[in-house]
C-alpha positions in Angstrom: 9.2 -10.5 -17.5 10.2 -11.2 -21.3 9.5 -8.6 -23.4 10.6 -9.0 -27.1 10.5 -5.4 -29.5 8.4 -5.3 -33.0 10.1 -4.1 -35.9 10.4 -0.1 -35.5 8.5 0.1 -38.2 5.5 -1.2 -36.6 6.0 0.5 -33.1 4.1 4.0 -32.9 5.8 6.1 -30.1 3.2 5.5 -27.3 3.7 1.8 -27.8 3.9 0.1 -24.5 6.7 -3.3 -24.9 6.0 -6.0 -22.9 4.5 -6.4 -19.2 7.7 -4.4 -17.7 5.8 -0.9 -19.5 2.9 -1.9 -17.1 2.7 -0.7 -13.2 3.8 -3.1 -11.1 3.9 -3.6 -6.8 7.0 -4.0 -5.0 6.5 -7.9 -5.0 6.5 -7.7 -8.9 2.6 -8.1 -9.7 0.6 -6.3 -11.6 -1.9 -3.6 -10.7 -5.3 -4.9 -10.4 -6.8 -2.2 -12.5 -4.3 -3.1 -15.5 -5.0 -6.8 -15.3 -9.2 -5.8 -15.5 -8.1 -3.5 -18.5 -6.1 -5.7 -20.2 -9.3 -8.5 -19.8 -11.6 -6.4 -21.2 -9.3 -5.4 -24.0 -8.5 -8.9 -24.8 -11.9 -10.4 -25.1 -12.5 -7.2 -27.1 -10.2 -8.2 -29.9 -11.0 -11.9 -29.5 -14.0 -13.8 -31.8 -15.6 -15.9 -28.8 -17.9 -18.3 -30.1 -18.3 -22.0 -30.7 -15.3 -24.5 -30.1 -14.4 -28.2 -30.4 -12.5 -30.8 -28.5 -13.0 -34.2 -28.3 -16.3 -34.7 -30.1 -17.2 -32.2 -27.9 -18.7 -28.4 -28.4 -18.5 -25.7 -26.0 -20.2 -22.3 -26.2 -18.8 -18.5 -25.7 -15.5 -19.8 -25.4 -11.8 -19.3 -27.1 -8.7 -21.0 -27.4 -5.5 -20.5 -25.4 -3.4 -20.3 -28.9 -6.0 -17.5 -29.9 -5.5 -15.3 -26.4 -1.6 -15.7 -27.4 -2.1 -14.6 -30.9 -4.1 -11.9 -29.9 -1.8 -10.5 -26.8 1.1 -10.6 -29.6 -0.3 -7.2 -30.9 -3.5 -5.7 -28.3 -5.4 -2.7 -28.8 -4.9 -1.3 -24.5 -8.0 0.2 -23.8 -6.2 1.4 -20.1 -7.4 3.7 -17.6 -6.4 7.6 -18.2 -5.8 7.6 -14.7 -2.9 5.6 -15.1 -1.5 7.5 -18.1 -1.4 5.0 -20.4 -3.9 7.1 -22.9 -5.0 10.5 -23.1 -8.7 8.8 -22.2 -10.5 5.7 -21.4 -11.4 4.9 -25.2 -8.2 5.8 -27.3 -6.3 3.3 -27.3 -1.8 1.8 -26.7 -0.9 -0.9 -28.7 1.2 -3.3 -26.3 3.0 -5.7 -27.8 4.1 -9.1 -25.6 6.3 -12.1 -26.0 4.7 -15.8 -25.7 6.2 -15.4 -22.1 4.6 -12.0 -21.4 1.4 -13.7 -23.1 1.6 -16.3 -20.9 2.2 -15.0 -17.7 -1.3 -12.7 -18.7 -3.5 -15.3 -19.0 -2.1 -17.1 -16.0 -2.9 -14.0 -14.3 -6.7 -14.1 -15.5 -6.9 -18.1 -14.5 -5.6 -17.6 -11.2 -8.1 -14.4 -10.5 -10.7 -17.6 -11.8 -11.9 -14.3 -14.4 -11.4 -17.2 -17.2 -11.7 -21.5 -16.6 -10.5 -24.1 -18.4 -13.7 -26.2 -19.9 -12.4 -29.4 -19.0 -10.7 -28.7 -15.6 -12.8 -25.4 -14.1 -9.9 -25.8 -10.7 -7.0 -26.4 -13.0 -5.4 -22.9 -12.2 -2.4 -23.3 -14.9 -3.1 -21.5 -18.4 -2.4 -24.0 -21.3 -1.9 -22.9 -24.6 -3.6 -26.1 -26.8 -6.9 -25.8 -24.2 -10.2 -24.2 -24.4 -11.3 -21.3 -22.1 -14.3 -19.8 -21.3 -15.1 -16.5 -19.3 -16.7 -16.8 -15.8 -19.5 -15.1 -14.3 -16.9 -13.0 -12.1 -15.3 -12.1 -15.5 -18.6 -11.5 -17.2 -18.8 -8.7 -14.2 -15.3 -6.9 -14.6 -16.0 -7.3 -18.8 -19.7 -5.6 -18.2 -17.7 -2.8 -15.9 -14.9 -2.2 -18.5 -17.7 -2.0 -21.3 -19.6 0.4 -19.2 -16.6 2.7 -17.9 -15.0 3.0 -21.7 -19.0 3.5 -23.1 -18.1 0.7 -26.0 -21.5 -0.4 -26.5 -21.4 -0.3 -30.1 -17.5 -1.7 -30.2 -18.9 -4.9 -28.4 -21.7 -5.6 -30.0 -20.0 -9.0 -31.0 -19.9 -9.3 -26.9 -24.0 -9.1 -26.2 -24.6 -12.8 -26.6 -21.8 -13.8 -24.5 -23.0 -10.7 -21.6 -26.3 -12.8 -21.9 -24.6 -15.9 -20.3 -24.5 -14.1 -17.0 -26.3 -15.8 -14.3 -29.6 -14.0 -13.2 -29.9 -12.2 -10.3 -26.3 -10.6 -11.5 -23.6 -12.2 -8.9 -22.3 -9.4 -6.9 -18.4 -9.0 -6.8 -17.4 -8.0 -2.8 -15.3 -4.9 -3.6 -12.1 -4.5 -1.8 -10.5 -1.0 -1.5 -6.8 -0.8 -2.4 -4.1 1.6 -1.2 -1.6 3.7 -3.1 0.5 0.5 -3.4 -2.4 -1.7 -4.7 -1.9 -3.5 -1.5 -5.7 -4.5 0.3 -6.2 -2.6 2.9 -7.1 -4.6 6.0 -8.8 -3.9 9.4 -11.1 -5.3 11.7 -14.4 -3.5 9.7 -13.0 -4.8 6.4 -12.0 -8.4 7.3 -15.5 -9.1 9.6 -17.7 -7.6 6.9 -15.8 -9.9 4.3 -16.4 -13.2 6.7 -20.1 -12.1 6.6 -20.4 -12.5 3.0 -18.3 -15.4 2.7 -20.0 -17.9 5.4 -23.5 -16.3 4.0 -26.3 -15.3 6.3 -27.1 -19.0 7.2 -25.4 -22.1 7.0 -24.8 -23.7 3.5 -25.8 -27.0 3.1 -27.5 -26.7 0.1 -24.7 -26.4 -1.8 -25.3 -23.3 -3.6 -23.2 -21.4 -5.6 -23.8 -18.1 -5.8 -22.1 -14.9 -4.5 -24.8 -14.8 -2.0 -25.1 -18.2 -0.6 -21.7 -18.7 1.5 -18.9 -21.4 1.4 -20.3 -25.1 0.6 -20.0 -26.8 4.0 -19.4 -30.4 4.9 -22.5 -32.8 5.1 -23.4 -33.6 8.5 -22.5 -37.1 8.5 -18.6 -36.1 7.3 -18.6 -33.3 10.1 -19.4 -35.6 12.9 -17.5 -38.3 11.9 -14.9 -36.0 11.8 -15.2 -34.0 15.4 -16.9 -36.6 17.5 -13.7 -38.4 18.1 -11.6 -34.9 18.5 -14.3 -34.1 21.4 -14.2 -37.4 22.8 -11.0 -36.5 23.7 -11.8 -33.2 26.1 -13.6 -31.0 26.2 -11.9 -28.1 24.5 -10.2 -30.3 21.7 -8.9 -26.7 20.3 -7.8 -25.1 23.1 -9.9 -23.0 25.4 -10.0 -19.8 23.7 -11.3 -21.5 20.3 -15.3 -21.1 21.1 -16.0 -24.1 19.2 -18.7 -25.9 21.8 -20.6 -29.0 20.5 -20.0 -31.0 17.4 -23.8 -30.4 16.6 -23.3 -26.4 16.2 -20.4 -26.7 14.6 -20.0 -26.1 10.8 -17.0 -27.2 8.6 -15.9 -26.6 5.2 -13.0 -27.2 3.2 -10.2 -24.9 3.0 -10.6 -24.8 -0.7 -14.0 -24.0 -0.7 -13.3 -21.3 1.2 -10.1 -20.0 -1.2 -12.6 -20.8 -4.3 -15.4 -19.0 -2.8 -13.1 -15.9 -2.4 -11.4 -15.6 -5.8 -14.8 -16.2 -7.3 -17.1 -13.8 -5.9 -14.7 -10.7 -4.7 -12.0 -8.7 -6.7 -9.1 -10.5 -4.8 -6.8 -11.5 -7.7 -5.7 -14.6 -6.5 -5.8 -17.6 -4.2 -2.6 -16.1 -2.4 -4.4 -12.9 -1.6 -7.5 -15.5 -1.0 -5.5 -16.9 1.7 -4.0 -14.4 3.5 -7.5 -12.4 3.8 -8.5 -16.1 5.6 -5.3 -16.2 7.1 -6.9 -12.7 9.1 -10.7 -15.0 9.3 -8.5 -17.1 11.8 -6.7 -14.5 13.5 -9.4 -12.6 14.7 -10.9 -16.1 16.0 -13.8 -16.4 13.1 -12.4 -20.1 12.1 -10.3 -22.6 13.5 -8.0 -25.7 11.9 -9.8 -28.8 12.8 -7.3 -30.8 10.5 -4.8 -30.7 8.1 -4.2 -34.1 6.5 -1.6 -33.6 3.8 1.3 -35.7 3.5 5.2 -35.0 4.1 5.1 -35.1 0.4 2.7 -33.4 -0.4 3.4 -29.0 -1.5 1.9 -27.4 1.8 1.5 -23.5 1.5 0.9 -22.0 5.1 -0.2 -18.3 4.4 0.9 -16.2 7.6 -0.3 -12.6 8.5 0.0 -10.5 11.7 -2.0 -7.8 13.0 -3.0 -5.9 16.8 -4.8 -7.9 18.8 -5.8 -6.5 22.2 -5.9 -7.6 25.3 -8.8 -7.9 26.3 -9.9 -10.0 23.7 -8.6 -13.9 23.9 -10.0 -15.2 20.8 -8.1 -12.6 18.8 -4.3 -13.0 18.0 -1.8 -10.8 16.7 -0.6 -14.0 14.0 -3.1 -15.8 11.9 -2.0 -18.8 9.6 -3.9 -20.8 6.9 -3.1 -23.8 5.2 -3.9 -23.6 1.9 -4.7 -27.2 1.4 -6.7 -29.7 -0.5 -6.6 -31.2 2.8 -7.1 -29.2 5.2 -10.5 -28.3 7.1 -11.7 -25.1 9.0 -14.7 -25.0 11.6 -16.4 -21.4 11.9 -16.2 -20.5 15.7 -19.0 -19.7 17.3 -17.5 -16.0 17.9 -17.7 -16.5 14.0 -21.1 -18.1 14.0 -22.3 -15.1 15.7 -20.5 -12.1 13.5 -22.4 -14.1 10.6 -25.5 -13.5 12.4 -26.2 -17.7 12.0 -29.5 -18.6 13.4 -29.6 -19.8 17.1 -26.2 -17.4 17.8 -25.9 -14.5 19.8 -25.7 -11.5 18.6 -21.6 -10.6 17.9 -19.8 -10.0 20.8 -16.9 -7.3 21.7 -14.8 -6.4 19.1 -11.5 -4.2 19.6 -10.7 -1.2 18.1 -8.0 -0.4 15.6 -3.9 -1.4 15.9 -3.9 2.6 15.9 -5.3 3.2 19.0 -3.1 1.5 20.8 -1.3 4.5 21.1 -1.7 8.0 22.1 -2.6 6.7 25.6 -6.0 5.7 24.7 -7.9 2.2 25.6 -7.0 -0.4 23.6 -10.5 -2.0 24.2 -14.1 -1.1 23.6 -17.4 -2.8 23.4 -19.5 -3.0 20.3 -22.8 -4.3 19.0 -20.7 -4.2 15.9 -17.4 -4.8 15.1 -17.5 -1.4 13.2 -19.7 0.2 15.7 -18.2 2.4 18.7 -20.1 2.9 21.6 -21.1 6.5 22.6 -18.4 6.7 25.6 -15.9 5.2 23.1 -16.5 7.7 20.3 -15.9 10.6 22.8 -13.3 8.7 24.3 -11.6 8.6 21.2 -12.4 12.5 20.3 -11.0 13.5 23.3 -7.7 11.5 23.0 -4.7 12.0 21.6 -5.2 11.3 17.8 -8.8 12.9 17.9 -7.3 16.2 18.8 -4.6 15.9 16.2 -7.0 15.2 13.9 -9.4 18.3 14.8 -6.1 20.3 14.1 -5.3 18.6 10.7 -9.2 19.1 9.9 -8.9 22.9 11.1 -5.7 23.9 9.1 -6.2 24.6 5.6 -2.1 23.6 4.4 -2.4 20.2 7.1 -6.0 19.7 5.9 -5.0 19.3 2.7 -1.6 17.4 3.6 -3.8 15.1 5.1 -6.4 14.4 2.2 -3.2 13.6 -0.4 -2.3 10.9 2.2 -5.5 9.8 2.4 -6.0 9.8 -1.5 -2.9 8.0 -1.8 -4.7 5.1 0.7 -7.2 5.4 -1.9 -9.5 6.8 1.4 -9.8 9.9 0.3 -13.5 9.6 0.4 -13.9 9.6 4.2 -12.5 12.9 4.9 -15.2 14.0 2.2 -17.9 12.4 3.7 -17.1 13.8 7.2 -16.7 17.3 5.5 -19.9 17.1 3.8 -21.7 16.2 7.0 -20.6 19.6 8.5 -21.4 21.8 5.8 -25.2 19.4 5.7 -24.5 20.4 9.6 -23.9 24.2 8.6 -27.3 24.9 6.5 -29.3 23.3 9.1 -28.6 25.8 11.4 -29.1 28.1 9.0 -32.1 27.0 8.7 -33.3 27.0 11.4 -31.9 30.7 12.0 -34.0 32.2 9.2 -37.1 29.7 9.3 -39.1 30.0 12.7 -39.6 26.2 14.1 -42.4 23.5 12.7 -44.2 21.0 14.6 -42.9 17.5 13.4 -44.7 15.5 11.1 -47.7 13.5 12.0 -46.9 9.4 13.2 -48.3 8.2 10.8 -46.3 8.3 7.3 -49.7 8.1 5.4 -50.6 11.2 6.6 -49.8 14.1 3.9 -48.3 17.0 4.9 -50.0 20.9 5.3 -48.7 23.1 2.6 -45.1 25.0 4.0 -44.3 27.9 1.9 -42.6 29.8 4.2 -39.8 26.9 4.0 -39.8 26.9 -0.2 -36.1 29.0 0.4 -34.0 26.2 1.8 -33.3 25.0 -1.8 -30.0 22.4 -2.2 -30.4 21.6 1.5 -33.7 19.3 0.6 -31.8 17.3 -1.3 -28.0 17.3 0.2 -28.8 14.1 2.5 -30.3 12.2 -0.6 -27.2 13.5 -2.2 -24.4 12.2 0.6 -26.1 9.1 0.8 -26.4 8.3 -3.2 -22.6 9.3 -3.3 -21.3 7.7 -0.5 -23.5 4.9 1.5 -25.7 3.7 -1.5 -24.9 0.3 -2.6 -24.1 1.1 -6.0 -22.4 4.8 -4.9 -19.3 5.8 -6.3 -17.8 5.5 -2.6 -17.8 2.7 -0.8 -18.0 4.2 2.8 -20.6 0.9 3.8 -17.9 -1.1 4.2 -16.5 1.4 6.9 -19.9 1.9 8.6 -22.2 -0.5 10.9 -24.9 -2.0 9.1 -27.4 -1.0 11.6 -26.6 3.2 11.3 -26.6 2.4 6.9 -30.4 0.5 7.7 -31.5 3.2 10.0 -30.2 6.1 7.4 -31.6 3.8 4.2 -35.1 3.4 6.1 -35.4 7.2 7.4 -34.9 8.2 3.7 -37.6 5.5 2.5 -39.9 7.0 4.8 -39.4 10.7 3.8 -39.8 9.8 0.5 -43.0 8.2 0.8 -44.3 11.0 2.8 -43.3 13.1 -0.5 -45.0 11.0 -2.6 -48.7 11.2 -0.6 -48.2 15.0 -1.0 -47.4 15.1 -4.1 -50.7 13.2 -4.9 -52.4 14.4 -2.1 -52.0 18.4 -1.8 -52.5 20.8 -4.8 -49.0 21.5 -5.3 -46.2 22.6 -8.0 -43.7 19.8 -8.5 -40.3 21.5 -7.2 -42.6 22.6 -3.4 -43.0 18.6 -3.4 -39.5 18.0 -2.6 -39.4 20.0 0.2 -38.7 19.1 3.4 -39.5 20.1 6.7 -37.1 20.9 10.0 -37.8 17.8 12.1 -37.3 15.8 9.2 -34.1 17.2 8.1 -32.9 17.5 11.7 -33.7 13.4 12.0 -31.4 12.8 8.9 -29.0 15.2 11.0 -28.8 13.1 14.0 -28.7 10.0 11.9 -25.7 11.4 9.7 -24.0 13.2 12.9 -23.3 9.3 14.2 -22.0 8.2 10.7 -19.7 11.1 10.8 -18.8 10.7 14.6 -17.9 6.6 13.4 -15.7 8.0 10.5 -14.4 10.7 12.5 -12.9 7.5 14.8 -11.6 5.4 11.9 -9.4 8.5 10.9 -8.3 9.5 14.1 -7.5 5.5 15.2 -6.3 4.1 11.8 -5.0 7.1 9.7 -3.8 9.6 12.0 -1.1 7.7 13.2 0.5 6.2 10.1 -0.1 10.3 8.6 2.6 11.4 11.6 4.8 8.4 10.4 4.2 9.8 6.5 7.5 11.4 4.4 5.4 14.1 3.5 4.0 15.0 7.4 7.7 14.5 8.3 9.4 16.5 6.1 7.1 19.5 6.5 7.4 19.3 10.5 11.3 19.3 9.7 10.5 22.1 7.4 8.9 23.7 10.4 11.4 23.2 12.3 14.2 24.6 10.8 11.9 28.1 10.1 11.5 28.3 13.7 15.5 27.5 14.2 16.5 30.0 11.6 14.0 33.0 13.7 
């Protein structure tokens, strides 16, 4: 990347010069978090109003010539994580080229965070065309105001907010490792597909983050298959699960890349395709057709990953062509993950890559692809990696080896969650220790509940499982442990709570009490959120052991202390 210095004069010594000055992967990108900054810092300096072109007028927008101008000389509003600035809201002047400039904006085109008003799927930045922001950028310019509290500082901003679609689109969150790379497992790619495809069928043809990819029309679709099942049978092979032409539904590979970029925080339609590249290797879509020409620029997105074996419709390579021209079917293994009406309900799903090792089955069966069946969680507790990982837990200087390779994963969170489950765990018993045992609450949850003083003591325990739950399973919580966790055990918790609450609410009105006793809650309640919370913990407990463990022995950090070890015991 070009980078061209200002006059010395100009350049104050935290001055960052060009894109180089930026973090950056191994393949030469970007970090996502500096492209969102610089976004928000951009449309912060920039006058977004009312432009012309070609008798034509189009609101909220700018010019390309004015995002140049403006990226000549920015005001970097960058996280202090990253140690750009001392804080979120003082800000490093970064000064870019044209070339710098321009490979920027391309970078906010391609993430579809800015279109171009005449072409909305023309993904090259041009300098003489007009751009306006898009409701995923509305989202990441609403977060960046939010996180740097620049209210007042954007008040020029409000009207163009106002432009967002209502209900607010919903950007699918992907976690990130130490690298910025996506991490990717079965949990993370199936919940994804979910979203995607939608929880029926489009063929309405809405676009929303909500809705799904647009599908073909009927009449296309069976044009298209009827002739390809004439032929057998299985016209794609027998482990493809695509049965009739009249449950199958196709869609565009484009769609599917659009859908993507526009609705989660992948950054581009490269990272677009290789997160569908994993859609068809764990047998949620199939290729009906690619119908692009020897002439024409084919991109064919490859990934690998474990497949088990006693899975066939899983592999261990998925491709994707990237094509105008090319068209997917969802399987009916993927029909069925989607929950589709008139599907099964999803079938077996295998567990990590990890746990391929350690001498533990490579094959379980789930109601849920990120839900382990009792025998399987103990299974796995009692393997190999589960008792490593009861060690790591256990030792205070591996424990907290451990938790700076999981921070660097950027998964920290789940050896938090697990730990706050047994210290939720730890008061209970407590609890019940120094509280003699209640009957449980009446059925019904209209019925208010008898005065319990003799319980008023248990203080921060009441509201520890509201706590864990706000933090880490909520859907707005500063962890995102749902996409780790079955959706069923995250509705059982979310309903349990609900009811609790309500039952708090009826005393409260009810009994003639003060306002801290109405927060109380009794044994068999708490011990319910126990149980409920003791499965959550027992899943994450499983994703450490099968996906973490193993890579942690593999770590330069594990490694050099074991050598470290070593060499102690040698030397006495």
């Amino acid at each position: 990347m070009a980078s061209t210095t200002p006059q010395d004069s100009e350049v104050s010594p935290e001055a960052l010069l060009g894109l180089d000055s930026l973090r950056s992967t191994n393949s030469g990108r970007l970090f996502r978090q500096d492209i969102w900054d610089l976004f928000g810092s951009l449309l912060l300096s920039l006058q977004v109003g009312t432009r012309k072109q070609m008798f034509k007028s189009f609101t909220y927008a700018f010019t390309g010539e004015e995002a140049l101008k403006s990226l000549a000389s920015l005001q970097f509003f960058g996280s202090s994580a990253a140690g750009y600035s001392r804080s979120g809201r003082t800000p490093v002047h970064i000064f870019l080229d044209e070339d710098d400039a321009t490979d920027l904006m391309q970078h906010f085109v391609i993430g579809h965070m800015v279109k171009d008003v005449r072409e909305d799927d023309f993904l090259y930045f041009r300098k003489k065309a007009i751009y306006q922001v898009t409701p995923k950028g509305l989202r990441i310019l609403e977060d960046f105001i939010e996180d740097h509290a620049f209210e007042t500082e954007a008040d020029h901003l409000v009207a163009l907010l106002c432009t967002m679609p209502s209900p607010r689109p919903k950007l699918w969150r992907l976690e990130r490792g130490g690298d910025d790379e996506i991490i990717v497992n079965p949990s993370i790619v199936t919940n994804l597909f979910r979203r995607a495809v939608g929880k029926r069928p489009n063929y309405l043809f809405q676009r929303t983050s909500t809705s799904g990819v647009e599908l073909l029309r009927t009449d296309d679709r069976n044009s298209l298959l009827k002739p390809l099942f004439k032929k057998g049978l299985e016209p794609f092979g027998q482990n493809s699960k695509v049965s009739r032409v009249e449950t199958t539904h196709c869609f565009q590979a484009s769609k599917l890349l659009t859908w993507l970029c526009n609705w989660t925080t992948l950054l581009s339609m490269v990272e677009a395709a290789e997160m569908a590249a994993h859609f068809v290797r764990l047998g949620f879509i199939i290729l009906v057709v690619d119908k692009a020409k020897k002439t024409d620029l084919t991109r064919v997105h490859k990934v690998t990953g474990y497949a088990p074996s006693g899975n066939p419709s899983i592999s261990e390579e998925g491709e994707f062509h990237a094509n105008g021209s090319a068209i997917y079917a969802v399987t009916d293994e993927g029909a069925r993950q989607a929950g589709w009406p008139g599907f099964d309900s999803p079938s077996s799903q295998p567990l990590s890559p990890s746990n391929s090792k350690g001498g533990e089955s490579n094959t379980k069966t789930f109601s849920e692809p990120n839900l382990l069946a009792d025998d399987a969680v103990q299974e796995v507790m009692n393997g190999l990696n589960g008792k490593r990982l009861k060690k790591f837990i256990q030792g205070n200087n591996t424990r907290a080896l451990f938790n700076q390779f999981l921070r660097k994963e950027s998964c920290s969170y789940l050896l938090s969650f697990w730990i706050d489950v047994e210290d939720l765990k730890a008061e209970l018993q407590e609890a019940e220790r120094m509280v003699p045992d209640l009957p449980p609450v009446a059925g019904s949850s209209r019925t208010p509940l008898e005065r319990m003083p003799s319980q008023q003591h248990q203080g921060p325990l009441n509201s520890r499982p509201f706590f864990i739950y706000n933090t880490y399973l909520a859907p707005a919580a500063e962890y995102q442990l749902s996409n780790w966790v079955a959706p069923s055990l995250r509705t059982t918790l979310k309903t349990a709570l609900d009811e609790i609450l309500e039952i708090l609410e009826n005393k409260a009105l009810i009994a003639d009490m003060e306002p801290q006793e109405t927060t109380a809650l009794d044994l068999s309640q708490l011990r319910a959120l126990v149980q409920i919370y003791d499965r959550i913990q027992d899943q994450v407990f499983c994703i450490l052991a099968m996906d973490f463990v193993p890579r942690f022995l593999k770590s330069p950090d594990f490694l050099e202390r074991r050598l470290g070890a070593w060499a102690q015991d040698f030397e006495d």
